[in-house]
Amino acid sequence: MPTTTVPTIPALADALTRVEAEIRALATSSTLPAVNRFSGRITAAGGKRLRSVVLLAGSLALSGRITGKAVTSAACVELLHAGSLVHDDLMDGAVERRGVRTVNAEWGAGPAVLVGDFMLARASQAALDSVSPFAASKLAAAVADLVEGQVLEVLDLFDAHRSPEGALRSVALKTGALFRVGCVLAAHCAG
């Protein structure tokens, strides 16, 4: 079976390197070493960074360049994603993610809630400080969508009569929120 490869776009590859550095800086920006240790470990575990790619590629396609604001926005979206995963792991009782023990498995429910909250707050603060009030508002709205999607999932967890539409609504809110905000912020950063 033939395989295809996606050509590397130098501007995108460079921007993703900058996003990764910014994620790490934001995740370890607490005045408390314990918070930095917890959130830094989570973000260092990596991931595909699909939300960043969507945002950066969209911004590049719309404006022909990737600005510092687009890089910061991408880092903020990824930090929101990481914070939501900390909360998701707690709710699911997960003990491992990406080969790393979860915050709740390692340090308990209390630290997991607080570290997840720290990551969500840092992302919003960075967007407000370095991108725009519009970006911060859109990120906050994405968090609200994530929460609503999670609530729907929890309420319907053992409902044998859950409709496909209900399941899709939960996914659209929970999973779709960060992709939607990535697209919106791509356009915003592109001008």
Tab-separated table of C-alpha atoms in Angstrom:
chain	number	residue	atom	x	y	z
A	1	MET	CA	0.000	0.000	0.000
A	2	PRO	CA	1.524	3.359	-0.957
A	3	THR	CA	2.180	5.897	1.730
A	4	THR	CA	2.212	9.626	1.436
A	5	THR	CA	4.021	12.191	3.463
A	6	VAL	CA	2.931	15.675	4.265
A	7	PRO	CA	5.509	18.206	3.157
A	8	THR	CA	7.021	20.251	5.940
A	9	ILE	CA	6.149	23.923	5.867
A	10	PRO	CA	9.146	25.720	7.392
A	11	ALA	CA	7.118	28.614	8.824
A	12	LEU	CA	4.736	26.168	10.488
A	13	ALA	CA	7.516	23.977	11.878
A	14	ASP	CA	9.288	27.047	13.303
A	15	ALA	CA	6.060	28.358	14.821
A	16	LEU	CA	5.322	24.988	16.461
A	17	THR	CA	8.751	25.069	18.101
A	18	ARG	CA	7.921	28.530	19.465
A	19	VAL	CA	4.498	27.320	20.628
A	20	GLU	CA	6.105	24.447	22.525
A	21	ALA	CA	8.478	26.839	24.308
A	22	GLU	CA	5.606	29.154	25.179
A	23	ILE	CA	3.477	26.279	26.500
A	24	ARG	CA	6.306	25.235	28.801
A	25	ALA	CA	6.884	28.823	29.956
A	26	LEU	CA	3.196	29.356	30.742
A	27	ALA	CA	2.833	25.968	32.438
A	28	THR	CA	5.752	26.712	34.751
A	29	SER	CA	4.953	30.364	35.492
A	30	SER	CA	3.577	29.858	38.997
A	31	THR	CA	5.312	31.308	42.021
A	32	LEU	CA	4.823	27.878	43.616
A	33	PRO	CA	7.342	25.177	42.647
A	34	ALA	CA	4.778	22.405	43.220
A	35	VAL	CA	2.374	23.894	40.667
A	36	ASN	CA	5.227	24.283	38.177
A	37	ARG	CA	6.279	20.681	38.737
A	38	PHE	CA	2.763	19.323	38.196
A	39	SER	CA	1.778	21.437	35.192
A	40	GLY	CA	5.248	21.325	33.653
A	41	ARG	CA	5.246	17.554	33.748
A	42	ILE	CA	1.864	17.392	32.041
A	43	THR	CA	2.814	19.698	29.191
A	44	ALA	CA	6.237	18.066	28.765
A	45	ALA	CA	4.464	14.766	28.024
A	46	GLY	CA	3.653	16.308	24.657
A	47	GLY	CA	0.848	15.415	22.343
A	48	LYS	CA	0.058	15.921	18.694
A	49	ARG	CA	-0.647	19.649	19.092
A	50	LEU	CA	-3.402	19.413	16.491
A	51	ARG	CA	-5.174	22.478	17.834
A	52	SER	CA	-1.987	24.499	17.406
A	53	VAL	CA	-1.511	23.235	13.875
A	54	VAL	CA	-5.077	24.225	12.957
A	55	LEU	CA	-4.618	27.707	14.399
A	56	LEU	CA	-1.167	28.327	12.930
A	57	ALA	CA	-1.953	26.873	9.498
A	58	GLY	CA	-5.161	28.885	9.370
A	59	SER	CA	-3.352	32.075	10.271
A	60	LEU	CA	-0.641	31.350	7.694
A	61	ALA	CA	-3.226	30.607	4.993
A	62	LEU	CA	-5.167	33.788	5.723
A	63	SER	CA	-2.294	36.249	6.066
A	64	GLY	CA	0.783	34.584	4.600
A	65	ARG	CA	2.592	34.725	7.939
A	66	ILE	CA	2.451	33.515	11.517
A	67	THR	CA	2.590	36.332	14.031
A	68	GLY	CA	3.714	36.260	17.642
A	69	LYS	CA	0.066	36.675	18.613
A	70	ALA	CA	-0.799	33.530	16.656
A	71	VAL	CA	1.976	31.630	18.457
A	72	THR	CA	0.725	32.825	21.850
A	73	SER	CA	-2.859	31.992	20.900
A	74	ALA	CA	-1.810	28.482	19.872
A	75	ALA	CA	0.028	28.000	23.178
A	76	CYS	CA	-3.056	29.204	25.060
A	77	VAL	CA	-5.317	26.756	23.224
A	78	GLU	CA	-2.928	23.893	24.014
A	79	LEU	CA	-2.722	24.937	27.669
A	80	LEU	CA	-6.531	24.942	27.854
A	81	HIS	CA	-6.496	21.480	26.343
A	82	ALA	CA	-3.922	20.252	28.871
A	83	GLY	CA	-5.882	21.733	31.784
A	84	SER	CA	-9.076	20.119	30.545
A	85	LEU	CA	-7.279	16.769	30.312
A	86	VAL	CA	-6.196	17.069	33.957
A	87	HIS	CA	-9.847	17.545	34.905
A	88	ASP	CA	-10.960	14.775	32.534
A	89	ASP	CA	-8.435	12.339	34.016
A	90	LEU	CA	-9.741	13.124	37.488
A	91	MET	CA	-13.358	12.557	36.474
A	92	ASP	CA	-12.488	9.309	34.685
A	93	GLY	CA	-10.193	8.058	37.446
A	94	ALA	CA	-7.394	7.679	34.885
A	95	VAL	CA	-3.991	6.779	36.283
A	96	GLU	CA	-1.878	7.385	33.187
A	97	ARG	CA	-1.876	9.622	30.111
A	98	ARG	CA	0.783	9.631	27.403
A	99	GLY	CA	2.934	7.318	29.485
A	100	VAL	CA	2.923	9.639	32.512
A	101	ARG	CA	1.009	9.150	35.759
A	102	THR	CA	-1.868	11.591	36.013
A	103	VAL	CA	-1.937	14.384	38.585
A	104	ASN	CA	-4.870	12.769	40.389
A	105	ALA	CA	-3.115	9.376	40.526
A	106	GLU	CA	0.141	10.890	41.736
A	107	TRP	CA	-1.022	13.648	44.095
A	108	GLY	CA	-4.783	13.293	44.570
A	109	ALA	CA	-8.011	14.954	43.504
A	110	GLY	CA	-7.412	18.313	45.190
A	111	PRO	CA	-4.131	19.074	43.421
A	112	ALA	CA	-5.605	17.836	40.120
A	113	VAL	CA	-8.497	20.308	40.293
A	114	LEU	CA	-6.171	23.144	41.253
A	115	VAL	CA	-3.507	22.403	38.633
A	116	GLY	CA	-6.155	22.118	35.916
A	117	ASP	CA	-7.639	25.420	37.064
A	118	PHE	CA	-4.177	27.040	37.082
A	119	MET	CA	-3.612	25.996	33.475
A	120	LEU	CA	-6.995	27.337	32.355
A	121	ALA	CA	-6.388	30.621	34.167
A	122	ARG	CA	-2.843	31.037	32.808
A	123	ALA	CA	-4.059	30.512	29.255
A	124	SER	CA	-6.739	33.178	29.622
A	125	GLN	CA	-4.330	35.571	31.308
A	126	ALA	CA	-1.703	35.131	28.572
A	127	ALA	CA	-4.316	35.749	25.886
A	128	LEU	CA	-5.500	38.900	27.630
A	129	ASP	CA	-1.964	40.186	28.245
A	130	SER	CA	-0.336	39.242	24.928
A	131	VAL	CA	-3.051	38.806	22.296
A	132	SER	CA	-6.270	40.756	22.938
A	133	PRO	CA	-9.390	40.959	25.095
A	134	PHE	CA	-11.256	39.344	22.177
A	135	ALA	CA	-8.926	36.325	22.283
A	136	ALA	CA	-9.281	35.989	26.060
A	137	SER	CA	-13.061	36.167	25.740
A	138	LYS	CA	-13.126	33.468	23.058
A	139	LEU	CA	-10.895	31.203	25.167
A	140	ALA	CA	-13.176	31.692	28.185
A	141	ALA	CA	-16.182	30.805	26.018
A	142	ALA	CA	-14.356	27.656	24.870
A	143	VAL	CA	-13.850	26.639	28.508
A	144	ALA	CA	-17.579	27.115	29.141
A	145	ASP	CA	-18.329	24.899	26.117
A	146	LEU	CA	-15.891	22.260	27.392
A	147	VAL	CA	-17.631	22.228	30.761
A	148	GLU	CA	-21.084	21.970	29.201
A	149	GLY	CA	-19.927	19.117	26.968
A	150	GLN	CA	-18.486	17.295	29.968
A	151	VAL	CA	-21.703	17.803	31.941
A	152	LEU	CA	-23.730	16.321	29.078
A	153	GLU	CA	-21.347	13.376	28.890
A	154	VAL	CA	-21.584	12.736	32.635
A	155	LEU	CA	-25.381	13.049	32.696
A	156	ASP	CA	-25.782	10.626	29.785
A	157	LEU	CA	-22.961	8.252	30.727
A	158	PHE	CA	-25.107	5.191	31.398
A	159	ASP	CA	-28.168	6.227	29.400
A	160	ALA	CA	-28.914	3.346	27.038
A	161	HIS	CA	-31.394	5.590	25.206
A	162	ARG	CA	-28.979	8.426	24.527
A	163	SER	CA	-29.581	9.646	21.012
A	164	PRO	CA	-26.842	10.004	18.429
A	165	GLU	CA	-27.690	13.709	18.348
A	166	GLY	CA	-27.122	13.950	22.098
A	167	ALA	CA	-23.766	12.227	21.802
A	168	LEU	CA	-22.748	14.502	18.936
A	169	ARG	CA	-23.796	17.582	20.892
A	170	SER	CA	-21.550	16.534	23.777
A	171	VAL	CA	-18.624	15.931	21.415
A	172	ALA	CA	-19.215	19.212	19.574
A	173	LEU	CA	-19.083	21.104	22.848
A	174	LYS	CA	-16.323	19.153	24.551
A	175	THR	CA	-13.963	18.269	21.712
A	176	GLY	CA	-15.040	20.807	19.125
A	177	ALA	CA	-14.643	23.827	21.397
A	178	LEU	CA	-10.861	24.008	21.146
A	179	PHE	CA	-10.810	23.417	17.395
A	180	ARG	CA	-13.471	26.112	16.916
A	181	VAL	CA	-11.601	28.632	19.031
A	182	GLY	CA	-8.406	27.766	17.157
A	183	CYS	CA	-10.087	28.662	13.867
A	184	VAL	CA	-11.556	31.872	15.273
A	185	LEU	CA	-8.210	32.944	16.723
A	186	ALA	CA	-6.428	32.067	13.462
A	187	ALA	CA	-8.636	34.576	11.665
A	188	HIS	CA	-8.271	37.102	14.487
A	189	CYS	CA	-4.471	36.896	14.472
A	190	ALA	CA	-4.361	37.054	10.675
A	191	GLY	CA	-6.208	40.357	10.824
